[in-house]
PDB file with one MODEL, atoms N, CA, C and O in Angstrom:
MODEL        1
ATOM      1  N   VAL A   1      72.557 155.911 112.861  1.00  0.00           N
ATOM      2  CA  VAL A   1      72.424 154.887 113.876  1.00  0.00           C
ATOM      3  C   VAL A   1      72.807 155.500 115.216  1.00  0.00           C
ATOM      4  O   VAL A   1      73.792 156.232 115.313  1.00  0.00           O
ATOM      5  N   VAL A   2      72.035 155.200 116.234  1.00  0.00           N
ATOM      6  CA  VAL A   2      72.358 155.646 117.583  1.00  0.00           C
ATOM      7  C   VAL A   2      73.082 154.501 118.290  1.00  0.00           C
ATOM      8  O   VAL A   2      72.547 153.399 118.418  1.00  0.00           O
ATOM      9  N   VAL A   3      74.289 154.773 118.741  1.00  0.00           N
ATOM     10  CA  VAL A   3      75.050 153.805 119.523  1.00  0.00           C
ATOM     11  C   VAL A   3      74.995 154.282 120.967  1.00  0.00           C
ATOM     12  O   VAL A   3      75.402 155.402 121.276  1.00  0.00           O
ATOM     13  N   ILE A   4      74.491 153.427 121.847  1.00  0.00           N
ATOM     14  CA  ILE A   4      74.293 153.774 123.252  1.00  0.00           C
ATOM     15  C   ILE A   4      75.451 153.236 124.070  1.00  0.00           C
ATOM     16  O   ILE A   4      75.790 152.054 124.000  1.00  0.00           O
ATOM     17  N   VAL A   5      76.060 154.143 124.860  1.00  0.00           N
ATOM     18  CA  VAL A   5      77.222 153.795 125.669  1.00  0.00           C
ATOM     19  C   VAL A   5      76.978 154.265 127.099  1.00  0.00           C
ATOM     20  O   VAL A   5      76.597 155.415 127.321  1.00  0.00           O
ATOM     21  N   ASP A   6      77.193 153.390 128.055  1.00  0.00           N
ATOM     22  CA  ASP A   6      77.113 153.733 129.476  1.00  0.00           C
ATOM     23  C   ASP A   6      78.351 154.559 129.824  1.00  0.00           C
ATOM     24  O   ASP A   6      79.475 154.118 129.582  1.00  0.00           O
ATOM     25  N   VAL A   7      78.158 155.741 130.382  1.00  0.00           N
ATOM     26  CA  VAL A   7      79.282 156.629 130.686  1.00  0.00           C
ATOM     27  C   VAL A   7      80.277 155.980 131.643  1.00  0.00           C
ATOM     28  O   VAL A   7      81.467 156.293 131.600  1.00  0.00           O
ATOM     29  N   ARG A   8      79.806 155.085 132.501  1.00  0.00           N
ATOM     30  CA  ARG A   8      80.699 154.448 133.481  1.00  0.00           C
ATOM     31  C   ARG A   8      81.558 153.357 132.857  1.00  0.00           C
ATOM     32  O   ARG A   8      82.609 153.017 133.399  1.00  0.00           O
ATOM     33  N   ARG A   9      81.132 152.808 131.734  1.00  0.00           N
ATOM     34  CA  ARG A   9      81.874 151.731 131.072  1.00  0.00           C
ATOM     35  C   ARG A   9      82.695 152.218 129.887  1.00  0.00           C
ATOM     36  O   ARG A   9      83.687 151.594 129.509  1.00  0.00           O
ATOM     37  N   GLY A  10      82.275 153.336 129.303  1.00  0.00           N
ATOM     38  CA  GLY A  10      82.989 153.859 128.138  1.00  0.00           C
ATOM     39  C   GLY A  10      82.723 153.015 126.909  1.00  0.00           C
ATOM     40  O   GLY A  10      81.820 152.178 126.894  1.00  0.00           O
ATOM     41  N   ILE A  11      83.511 153.241 125.894  1.00  0.00           N
ATOM     42  CA  ILE A  11      83.344 152.517 124.634  1.00  0.00           C
ATOM     43  C   ILE A  11      84.061 151.175 124.736  1.00  0.00           C
ATOM     44  O   ILE A  11      85.273 151.108 124.939  1.00  0.00           O
ATOM     45  N   GLN A  12      83.285 150.121 124.592  1.00  0.00           N
ATOM     46  CA  GLN A  12      83.807 148.762 124.657  1.00  0.00           C
ATOM     47  C   GLN A  12      84.273 148.332 123.257  1.00  0.00           C
ATOM     48  O   GLN A  12      83.984 149.002 122.266  1.00  0.00           O
ATOM     49  N   ASP A  13      84.985 147.227 123.192  1.00  0.00           N
ATOM     50  CA  ASP A  13      85.496 146.723 121.906  1.00  0.00           C
ATOM     51  C   ASP A  13      84.369 146.492 120.898  1.00  0.00           C
ATOM     52  O   ASP A  13      84.516 146.799 119.716  1.00  0.00           O
ATOM     53  N   ASP A  14      83.239 145.946 121.371  1.00  0.00           N
ATOM     54  CA  ASP A  14      82.102 145.710 120.475  1.00  0.00           C
ATOM     55  C   ASP A  14      81.543 147.027 119.932  1.00  0.00           C
ATOM     56  O   ASP A  14      81.180 147.119 118.759  1.00  0.00           O
ATOM     57  N   ASP A  15      81.476 148.049 120.801  1.00  0.00           N
ATOM     58  CA  ASP A  15      81.001 149.368 120.371  1.00  0.00           C
ATOM     59  C   ASP A  15      81.933 149.933 119.296  1.00  0.00           C
ATOM     60  O   ASP A  15      81.477 150.437 118.270  1.00  0.00           O
ATOM     61  N   ARG A  16      83.223 149.845 119.541  1.00  0.00           N
ATOM     62  CA  ARG A  16      84.222 150.369 118.614  1.00  0.00           C
ATOM     63  C   ARG A  16      84.119 149.644 117.255  1.00  0.00           C
ATOM     64  O   ARG A  16      84.198 150.274 116.200  1.00  0.00           O
ATOM     65  N   ALA A  17      83.944 148.323 117.300  1.00  0.00           N
ATOM     66  CA  ALA A  17      83.812 147.547 116.059  1.00  0.00           C
ATOM     67  C   ALA A  17      82.559 147.971 115.294  1.00  0.00           C
ATOM     68  O   ALA A  17      82.600 148.121 114.073  1.00  0.00           O
ATOM     69  N   LEU A  18      81.457 148.164 116.001  1.00  0.00           N
ATOM     70  CA  LEU A  18      80.216 148.597 115.355  1.00  0.00           C
ATOM     71  C   LEU A  18      80.394 149.973 114.725  1.00  0.00           C
ATOM     72  O   LEU A  18      79.983 150.190 113.585  1.00  0.00           O
ATOM     73  N   ILE A  19      80.999 150.900 115.452  1.00  0.00           N
ATOM     74  CA  ILE A  19      81.208 152.255 114.943  1.00  0.00           C
ATOM     75  C   ILE A  19      82.111 152.227 113.712  1.00  0.00           C
ATOM     76  O   ILE A  19      81.858 152.936 112.737  1.00  0.00           O
ATOM     77  N   GLN A  20      83.150 151.419 113.756  1.00  0.00           N
ATOM     78  CA  GLN A  20      84.043 151.313 112.598  1.00  0.00           C
ATOM     79  C   GLN A  20      83.333 150.701 111.392  1.00  0.00           C
ATOM     80  O   GLN A  20      83.539 151.137 110.259  1.00  0.00           O
ATOM     81  N   TYR A  21      82.505 149.700 111.634  1.00  0.00           N
ATOM     82  CA  TYR A  21      81.734 149.096 110.537  1.00  0.00           C
ATOM     83  C   TYR A  21      80.796 150.131 109.915  1.00  0.00           C
ATOM     84  O   TYR A  21      80.722 150.259 108.692  1.00  0.00           O
ATOM     85  N   LEU A  22      80.080 150.866 110.768  1.00  0.00           N
ATOM     86  CA  LEU A  22      79.148 151.879 110.269  1.00  0.00           C
ATOM     87  C   LEU A  22      79.887 152.959 109.482  1.00  0.00           C
ATOM     88  O   LEU A  22      79.398 153.426 108.453  1.00  0.00           O
ATOM     89  N   ALA A  23      81.055 153.353 109.963  1.00  0.00           N
ATOM     90  CA  ALA A  23      81.862 154.357 109.250  1.00  0.00           C
ATOM     91  C   ALA A  23      82.267 153.831 107.877  1.00  0.00           C
ATOM     92  O   ALA A  23      82.239 154.574 106.896  1.00  0.00           O
ATOM     93  N   ALA A  24      82.641 152.564 107.802  1.00  0.00           N
ATOM     94  CA  ALA A  24      83.037 151.962 106.523  1.00  0.00           C
ATOM     95  C   ALA A  24      81.862 151.930 105.545  1.00  0.00           C
ATOM     96  O   ALA A  24      82.056 151.983 104.331  1.00  0.00           O
ATOM     97  N   GLN A  25      80.660 151.844 106.077  1.00  0.00           N
ATOM     98  CA  GLN A  25      79.445 151.841 105.245  1.00  0.00           C
ATOM     99  C   GLN A  25      78.924 153.262 105.007  1.00  0.00           C
ATOM    100  O   GLN A  25      77.896 153.452 104.357  1.00  0.00           O
ATOM    101  N   ARG A  26      79.633 154.244 105.533  1.00  0.00           N
ATOM    102  CA  ARG A  26      79.250 155.664 105.439  1.00  0.00           C
ATOM    103  C   ARG A  26      77.898 155.941 106.087  1.00  0.00           C
ATOM    104  O   ARG A  26      77.099 156.729 105.580  1.00  0.00           O
ATOM    105  N   ILE A  27      77.660 155.285 107.205  1.00  0.00           N
ATOM    106  CA  ILE A  27      76.432 155.491 107.977  1.00  0.00           C
ATOM    107  C   ILE A  27      76.795 156.350 109.186  1.00  0.00           C
ATOM    108  O   ILE A  27      77.617 155.941 110.005  1.00  0.00           O
ATOM    109  N   PRO A  28      76.197 157.534 109.308  1.00  0.00           N
ATOM    110  CA  PRO A  28      76.531 158.413 110.437  1.00  0.00           C
ATOM    111  C   PRO A  28      76.084 157.809 111.766  1.00  0.00           C
ATOM    112  O   PRO A  28      75.090 157.088 111.847  1.00  0.00           O
ATOM    113  N   VAL A  29      76.854 158.130 112.800  1.00  0.00           N
ATOM    114  CA  VAL A  29      76.594 157.607 114.147  1.00  0.00           C
ATOM    115  C   VAL A  29      76.364 158.759 115.107  1.00  0.00           C
ATOM    116  O   VAL A  29      77.124 159.727 115.132  1.00  0.00           O
ATOM    117  N   LEU A  30      75.315 158.642 115.888  1.00  0.00           N
ATOM    118  CA  LEU A  30      75.080 159.529 117.009  1.00  0.00           C
ATOM    119  C   LEU A  30      75.423 158.716 118.252  1.00  0.00           C
ATOM    120  O   LEU A  30      74.817 157.675 118.505  1.00  0.00           O
ATOM    121  N   LEU A  31      76.381 159.184 119.014  1.00  0.00           N
ATOM    122  CA  LEU A  31      76.805 158.484 120.222  1.00  0.00           C
ATOM    123  C   LEU A  31      75.999 159.013 121.403  1.00  0.00           C
ATOM    124  O   LEU A  31      76.140 160.176 121.782  1.00  0.00           O
ATOM    125  N   ALA A  32      75.156 158.165 121.985  1.00  0.00           N
ATOM    126  CA  ALA A  32      74.338 158.533 123.137  1.00  0.00           C
ATOM    127  C   ALA A  32      75.003 157.976 124.391  1.00  0.00           C
ATOM    128  O   ALA A  32      75.070 156.764 124.592  1.00  0.00           O
ATOM    129  N   VAL A  33      75.491 158.882 125.224  1.00  0.00           N
ATOM    130  CA  VAL A  33      76.194 158.502 126.451  1.00  0.00           C
ATOM    131  C   VAL A  33      75.185 158.575 127.588  1.00  0.00           C
ATOM    132  O   VAL A  33      74.719 159.655 127.952  1.00  0.00           O
ATOM    133  N   THR A  34      74.856 157.421 128.142  1.00  0.00           N
ATOM    134  CA  THR A  34      73.777 157.342 129.121  1.00  0.00           C
ATOM    135  C   THR A  34      74.295 157.281 130.561  1.00  0.00           C
ATOM    136  O   THR A  34      75.488 157.123 130.820  1.00  0.00           O
ATOM    137  N   LYS A  35      73.341 157.414 131.477  1.00  0.00           N
ATOM    138  CA  LYS A  35      73.557 157.280 132.925  1.00  0.00           C
ATOM    139  C   LYS A  35      74.498 158.332 133.489  1.00  0.00           C
ATOM    140  O   LYS A  35      75.249 158.063 134.427  1.00  0.00           O
ATOM    141  N   ILE A  36      74.457 159.541 132.912  1.00  0.00           N
ATOM    142  CA  ILE A  36      75.343 160.589 133.409  1.00  0.00           C
ATOM    143  C   ILE A  36      74.976 161.025 134.825  1.00  0.00           C
ATOM    144  O   ILE A  36      75.789 161.629 135.525  1.00  0.00           O
ATOM    145  N   ASP A  37      73.753 160.718 135.242  1.00  0.00           N
ATOM    146  CA  ASP A  37      73.335 161.061 136.600  1.00  0.00           C
ATOM    147  C   ASP A  37      74.075 160.236 137.653  1.00  0.00           C
ATOM    148  O   ASP A  37      74.049 160.579 138.835  1.00  0.00           O
ATOM    149  N   LYS A  38      74.729 159.161 137.240  1.00  0.00           N
ATOM    150  CA  LYS A  38      75.440 158.276 138.175  1.00  0.00           C
ATOM    151  C   LYS A  38      76.807 158.823 138.583  1.00  0.00           C
ATOM    152  O   LYS A  38      77.431 158.300 139.506  1.00  0.00           O
ATOM    153  N   LEU A  39      77.280 159.880 137.897  1.00  0.00           N
ATOM    154  CA  LEU A  39      78.593 160.436 138.190  1.00  0.00           C
ATOM    155  C   LEU A  39      78.468 161.853 138.739  1.00  0.00           C
ATOM    156  O   LEU A  39      77.519 162.572 138.424  1.00  0.00           O
ATOM    157  N   ALA A  40      79.435 162.244 139.562  1.00  0.00           N
ATOM    158  CA  ALA A  40      79.507 163.622 140.039  1.00  0.00           C
ATOM    159  C   ALA A  40      79.804 164.524 138.844  1.00  0.00           C
ATOM    160  O   ALA A  40      80.358 164.064 137.846  1.00  0.00           O
ATOM    161  N   ARG A  41      79.445 165.786 138.932  1.00  0.00           N
ATOM    162  CA  ARG A  41      79.581 166.710 137.798  1.00  0.00           C
ATOM    163  C   ARG A  41      80.993 166.745 137.209  1.00  0.00           C
ATOM    164  O   ARG A  41      81.149 166.689 135.989  1.00  0.00           O
ATOM    165  N   GLY A  42      82.009 166.837 138.044  1.00  0.00           N
ATOM    166  CA  GLY A  42      83.389 166.891 137.554  1.00  0.00           C
ATOM    167  C   GLY A  42      83.788 165.623 136.830  1.00  0.00           C
ATOM    168  O   GLY A  42      84.389 165.671 135.757  1.00  0.00           O
ATOM    169  N   GLU A  43      83.454 164.492 137.421  1.00  0.00           N
ATOM    170  CA  GLU A  43      83.778 163.203 136.805  1.00  0.00           C
ATOM    171  C   GLU A  43      82.994 163.024 135.503  1.00  0.00           C
ATOM    172  O   GLU A  43      83.515 162.508 134.515  1.00  0.00           O
ATOM    173  N   ARG A  44      81.752 163.455 135.522  1.00  0.00           N
ATOM    174  CA  ARG A  44      80.900 163.383 134.337  1.00  0.00           C
ATOM    175  C   ARG A  44      81.532 164.161 133.179  1.00  0.00           C
ATOM    176  O   ARG A  44      81.620 163.659 132.059  1.00  0.00           O
ATOM    177  N   ARG A  45      81.965 165.380 133.459  1.00  0.00           N
ATOM    178  CA  ARG A  45      82.582 166.224 132.428  1.00  0.00           C
ATOM    179  C   ARG A  45      83.851 165.576 131.879  1.00  0.00           C
ATOM    180  O   ARG A  45      84.078 165.584 130.669  1.00  0.00           O
ATOM    181  N   ARG A  46      84.676 165.018 132.760  1.00  0.00           N
ATOM    182  CA  ARG A  46      85.907 164.354 132.322  1.00  0.00           C
ATOM    183  C   ARG A  46      85.610 163.173 131.403  1.00  0.00           C
ATOM    184  O   ARG A  46      86.258 163.015 130.368  1.00  0.00           O
ATOM    185  N   GLU A  47      84.635 162.343 131.775  1.00  0.00           N
ATOM    186  CA  GLU A  47      84.304 161.161 130.973  1.00  0.00           C
ATOM    187  C   GLU A  47      83.707 161.552 129.616  1.00  0.00           C
ATOM    188  O   GLU A  47      84.020 160.939 128.595  1.00  0.00           O
ATOM    189  N   ILE A  48      82.858 162.562 129.614  1.00  0.00           N
ATOM    190  CA  ILE A  48      82.261 163.013 128.353  1.00  0.00           C
ATOM    191  C   ILE A  48      83.344 163.604 127.451  1.00  0.00           C
ATOM    192  O   ILE A  48      83.371 163.326 126.252  1.00  0.00           O
ATOM    193  N   ASP A  49      84.231 164.413 128.017  1.00  0.00           N
ATOM    194  CA  ASP A  49      85.331 164.986 127.232  1.00  0.00           C
ATOM    195  C   ASP A  49      86.229 163.885 126.679  1.00  0.00           C
ATOM    196  O   ASP A  49      86.660 163.950 125.527  1.00  0.00           O
ATOM    197  N   ARG A  50      86.511 162.875 127.497  1.00  0.00           N
ATOM    198  CA  ARG A  50      87.353 161.761 127.053  1.00  0.00           C
ATOM    199  C   ARG A  50      86.715 161.040 125.872  1.00  0.00           C
ATOM    200  O   ARG A  50      87.393 160.705 124.901  1.00  0.00           O
ATOM    201  N   LEU A  51      85.404 160.801 125.960  1.00  0.00           N
ATOM    202  CA  LEU A  51      84.693 160.143 124.858  1.00  0.00           C
ATOM    203  C   LEU A  51      84.655 161.035 123.615  1.00  0.00           C
ATOM    204  O   LEU A  51      84.810 160.556 122.492  1.00  0.00           O
ATOM    205  N   ALA A  52      84.447 162.324 123.827  1.00  0.00           N
ATOM    206  CA  ALA A  52      84.377 163.257 122.699  1.00  0.00           C
ATOM    207  C   ALA A  52      85.709 163.353 121.968  1.00  0.00           C
ATOM    208  O   ALA A  52      85.738 163.594 120.761  1.00  0.00           O
ATOM    209  N   LEU A  53      86.809 163.165 122.688  1.00  0.00           N
ATOM    210  CA  LEU A  53      88.136 163.267 122.081  1.00  0.00           C
ATOM    211  C   LEU A  53      88.642 161.936 121.525  1.00  0.00           C
ATOM    212  O   LEU A  53      89.693 161.888 120.885  1.00  0.00           O
ATOM    213  N   SER A  54      87.896 160.859 121.768  1.00  0.00           N
ATOM    214  CA  SER A  54      88.293 159.551 121.231  1.00  0.00           C
ATOM    215  C   SER A  54      88.201 159.576 119.712  1.00  0.00           C
ATOM    216  O   SER A  54      87.243 160.118 119.159  1.00  0.00           O
ATOM    217  N   PRO A  55      89.181 159.000 119.034  1.00  0.00           N
ATOM    218  CA  PRO A  55      89.123 158.961 117.570  1.00  0.00           C
ATOM    219  C   PRO A  55      88.087 157.942 117.085  1.00  0.00           C
ATOM    220  O   PRO A  55      88.380 156.753 116.962  1.00  0.00           O
ATOM    221  N   LEU A  56      86.888 158.420 116.818  1.00  0.00           N
ATOM    222  CA  LEU A  56      85.797 157.545 116.395  1.00  0.00           C
ATOM    223  C   LEU A  56      85.278 158.015 115.042  1.00  0.00           C
ATOM    224  O   LEU A  56      84.505 158.970 114.977  1.00  0.00           O
ATOM    225  N   PRO A  57      85.689 157.363 113.971  1.00  0.00           N
ATOM    226  CA  PRO A  57      85.258 157.778 112.639  1.00  0.00           C
ATOM    227  C   PRO A  57      83.751 157.613 112.479  1.00  0.00           C
ATOM    228  O   PRO A  57      83.166 156.633 112.940  1.00  0.00           O
ATOM    229  N   GLY A  58      83.142 158.580 111.825  1.00  0.00           N
ATOM    230  CA  GLY A  58      81.716 158.483 111.531  1.00  0.00           C
ATOM    231  C   GLY A  58      80.794 158.994 112.611  1.00  0.00           C
ATOM    232  O   GLY A  58      79.589 159.115 112.387  1.00  0.00           O
ATOM    233  N   VAL A  59      81.335 159.298 113.785  1.00  0.00           N
ATOM    234  CA  VAL A  59      80.485 159.830 114.857  1.00  0.00           C
ATOM    235  C   VAL A  59      80.232 161.307 114.560  1.00  0.00           C
ATOM    236  O   VAL A  59      81.151 162.126 114.595  1.00  0.00           O
ATOM    237  N   THR A  60      78.980 161.633 114.268  1.00  0.00           N
ATOM    238  CA  THR A  60      78.632 163.001 113.897  1.00  0.00           C
ATOM    239  C   THR A  60      78.166 163.836 115.072  1.00  0.00           C
ATOM    240  O   THR A  60      78.150 165.065 114.999  1.00  0.00           O
ATOM    241  N   ALA A  61      77.783 163.168 116.168  1.00  0.00           N
ATOM    242  CA  ALA A  61      77.319 163.895 117.347  1.00  0.00           C
ATOM    243  C   ALA A  61      77.451 163.005 118.572  1.00  0.00           C
ATOM    244  O   ALA A  61      77.394 161.779 118.484  1.00  0.00           O
ATOM    245  N   LEU A  62      77.628 163.649 119.706  1.00  0.00           N
ATOM    246  CA  LEU A  62      77.674 162.963 120.995  1.00  0.00           C
ATOM    247  C   LEU A  62      76.701 163.691 121.905  1.00  0.00           C
ATOM    248  O   LEU A  62      76.776 164.909 122.066  1.00  0.00           O
ATOM    249  N   VAL A  63      75.786 162.932 122.500  1.00  0.00           N
ATOM    250  CA  VAL A  63      74.807 163.502 123.418  1.00  0.00           C
ATOM    251  C   VAL A  63      74.892 162.744 124.730  1.00  0.00           C
ATOM    252  O   VAL A  63      74.799 161.517 124.763  1.00  0.00           O
ATOM    253  N   ALA A  64      75.072 163.501 125.821  1.00  0.00           N
ATOM    254  CA  ALA A  64      75.088 162.907 127.159  1.00  0.00           C
ATOM    255  C   ALA A  64      73.696 163.052 127.750  1.00  0.00           C
ATOM    256  O   ALA A  64      73.098 164.127 127.693  1.00  0.00           O
ATOM    257  N   LEU A  65      73.179 161.962 128.321  1.00  0.00           N
ATOM    258  CA  LEU A  65      71.816 162.036 128.835  1.00  0.00           C
ATOM    259  C   LEU A  65      71.577 161.119 130.022  1.00  0.00           C
ATOM    260  O   LEU A  65      72.349 160.209 130.325  1.00  0.00           O
ATOM    261  N   SER A  66      70.462 161.414 130.674  1.00  0.00           N
ATOM    262  CA  SER A  66      70.018 160.619 131.814  1.00  0.00           C
ATOM    263  C   SER A  66      68.523 160.405 131.706  1.00  0.00           C
ATOM    264  O   SER A  66      67.760 161.367 131.607  1.00  0.00           O
ATOM    265  N   SER A  67      68.101 159.159 131.724  1.00  0.00           N
ATOM    266  CA  SER A  67      66.664 158.883 131.701  1.00  0.00           C
ATOM    267  C   SER A  67      66.031 159.195 133.050  1.00  0.00           C
ATOM    268  O   SER A  67      64.824 159.423 133.134  1.00  0.00           O
ATOM    269  N   VAL A  68      66.843 159.205 134.109  1.00  0.00           N
ATOM    270  CA  VAL A  68      66.333 159.490 135.452  1.00  0.00           C
ATOM    271  C   VAL A  68      66.011 160.974 135.606  1.00  0.00           C
ATOM    272  O   VAL A  68      64.909 161.336 136.019  1.00  0.00           O
ATOM    273  N   SER A  69      66.980 161.837 135.270  1.00  0.00           N
ATOM    274  CA  SER A  69      66.786 163.275 135.457  1.00  0.00           C
ATOM    275  C   SER A  69      66.199 163.960 134.221  1.00  0.00           C
ATOM    276  O   SER A  69      65.690 165.077 134.311  1.00  0.00           O
ATOM    277  N   GLY A  70      66.270 163.294 133.074  1.00  0.00           N
ATOM    278  CA  GLY A  70      65.780 163.883 131.835  1.00  0.00           C
ATOM    279  C   GLY A  70      66.808 164.764 131.140  1.00  0.00           C
ATOM    280  O   GLY A  70      66.552 165.277 130.051  1.00  0.00           O
ATOM    281  N   GLU A  71      67.963 164.941 131.760  1.00  0.00           N
ATOM    282  CA  GLU A  71      69.013 165.770 131.179  1.00  0.00           C
ATOM    283  C   GLU A  71      69.456 165.192 129.836  1.00  0.00           C
ATOM    284  O   GLU A  71      69.718 163.994 129.720  1.00  0.00           O
ATOM    285  N   GLY A  72      69.535 166.054 128.828  1.00  0.00           N
ATOM    286  CA  GLY A  72      70.015 165.655 127.519  1.00  0.00           C
ATOM    287  C   GLY A  72      68.966 165.062 126.591  1.00  0.00           C
ATOM    288  O   GLY A  72      69.249 164.865 125.409  1.00  0.00           O
ATOM    289  N   ILE A  73      67.772 164.772 127.078  1.00  0.00           N
ATOM    290  CA  ILE A  73      66.738 164.141 126.248  1.00  0.00           C
ATOM    291  C   ILE A  73      66.325 165.077 125.107  1.00  0.00           C
ATOM    292  O   ILE A  73      66.200 164.642 123.962  1.00  0.00           O
ATOM    293  N   ALA A  74      66.114 166.351 125.417  1.00  0.00           N
ATOM    294  CA  ALA A  74      65.720 167.313 124.378  1.00  0.00           C
ATOM    295  C   ALA A  74      66.836 167.438 123.335  1.00  0.00           C
ATOM    296  O   ALA A  74      66.559 167.515 122.138  1.00  0.00           O
ATOM    297  N   GLU A  75      68.084 167.458 123.782  1.00  0.00           N
ATOM    298  CA  GLU A  75      69.206 167.537 122.853  1.00  0.00           C
ATOM    299  C   GLU A  75      69.261 166.297 121.959  1.00  0.00           C
ATOM    300  O   GLU A  75      69.543 166.402 120.765  1.00  0.00           O
ATOM    301  N   LEU A  76      68.991 165.122 122.537  1.00  0.00           N
ATOM    302  CA  LEU A  76      68.969 163.892 121.744  1.00  0.00           C
ATOM    303  C   LEU A  76      67.931 163.986 120.630  1.00  0.00           C
ATOM    304  O   LEU A  76      68.213 163.628 119.487  1.00  0.00           O
ATOM    305  N   TRP A  77      66.730 164.469 120.959  1.00  0.00           N
ATOM    306  CA  TRP A  77      65.681 164.606 119.943  1.00  0.00           C
ATOM    307  C   TRP A  77      66.071 165.614 118.875  1.00  0.00           C
ATOM    308  O   TRP A  77      65.789 165.401 117.696  1.00  0.00           O
ATOM    309  N   ARG A  78      66.724 166.726 119.271  1.00  0.00           N
ATOM    310  CA  ARG A  78      67.177 167.720 118.293  1.00  0.00           C
ATOM    311  C   ARG A  78      68.193 167.104 117.324  1.00  0.00           C
ATOM    312  O   ARG A  78      68.129 167.323 116.114  1.00  0.00           O
ATOM    313  N   GLU A  79      69.125 166.336 117.878  1.00  0.00           N
ATOM    314  CA  GLU A  79      70.145 165.701 117.027  1.00  0.00           C
ATOM    315  C   GLU A  79      69.520 164.663 116.097  1.00  0.00           C
ATOM    316  O   GLU A  79      69.892 164.573 114.927  1.00  0.00           O
ATOM    317  N   LEU A  80      68.579 163.886 116.607  1.00  0.00           N
ATOM    318  CA  LEU A  80      67.894 162.901 115.756  1.00  0.00           C
ATOM    319  C   LEU A  80      67.145 163.609 114.626  1.00  0.00           C
ATOM    320  O   LEU A  80      67.172 163.167 113.477  1.00  0.00           O
ATOM    321  N   ASP A  81      66.486 164.699 114.964  1.00  0.00           N
ATOM    322  CA  ASP A  81      65.765 165.459 113.954  1.00  0.00           C
ATOM    323  C   ASP A  81      66.713 166.043 112.917  1.00  0.00           C
ATOM    324  O   ASP A  81      66.420 166.030 111.722  1.00  0.00           O
ATOM    325  N   ARG A  82      67.860 166.558 113.382  1.00  0.00           N
ATOM    326  CA  ARG A  82      68.848 167.143 112.475  1.00  0.00           C
ATOM    327  C   ARG A  82      69.398 166.063 111.531  1.00  0.00           C
ATOM    328  O   ARG A  82      69.522 166.296 110.329  1.00  0.00           O
ATOM    329  N   LEU A  83      69.722 164.901 112.067  1.00  0.00           N
ATOM    330  CA  LEU A  83      70.281 163.837 111.255  1.00  0.00           C
ATOM    331  C   LEU A  83      69.267 163.259 110.268  1.00  0.00           C
ATOM    332  O   LEU A  83      69.628 162.834 109.170  1.00  0.00           O
ATOM    333  N   ALA A  84      67.999 163.247 110.672  1.00  0.00           N
ATOM    334  CA  ALA A  84      66.961 162.696 109.804  1.00  0.00           C
ATOM    335  C   ALA A  84      66.575 163.683 108.699  1.00  0.00           C
ATOM    336  O   ALA A  84      66.048 163.296 107.656  1.00  0.00           O
ATOM    337  N   GLY A  85      66.851 164.974 108.952  1.00  0.00           N
ATOM    338  CA  GLY A  85      66.434 166.038 108.030  1.00  0.00           C
ATOM    339  C   GLY A  85      67.158 166.044 106.775  1.00  0.00           C
ATOM    340  O   GLY A  85      66.900 166.888 105.917  1.00  0.00           O
TER     341      GLY A  85
ENDMDL
END
């Protein structure tokens, strides 16, 4: 399952509950962190690192991306392909 999180908002309570439910069902989660183009590079790196270090059971991958710039889209497809394989 792909859980989409806005980098500016972080993981909300509903997101955390969904991730925990999926982990309990042994369903792997790909965390897609969107709108990274909205942050400066330093702030972007800090927020992504913070999310990556959050204790989130069942999250098998984290991909940061921007639909505006296209950054991370190829990585998202690679991760989806890897998880589906």
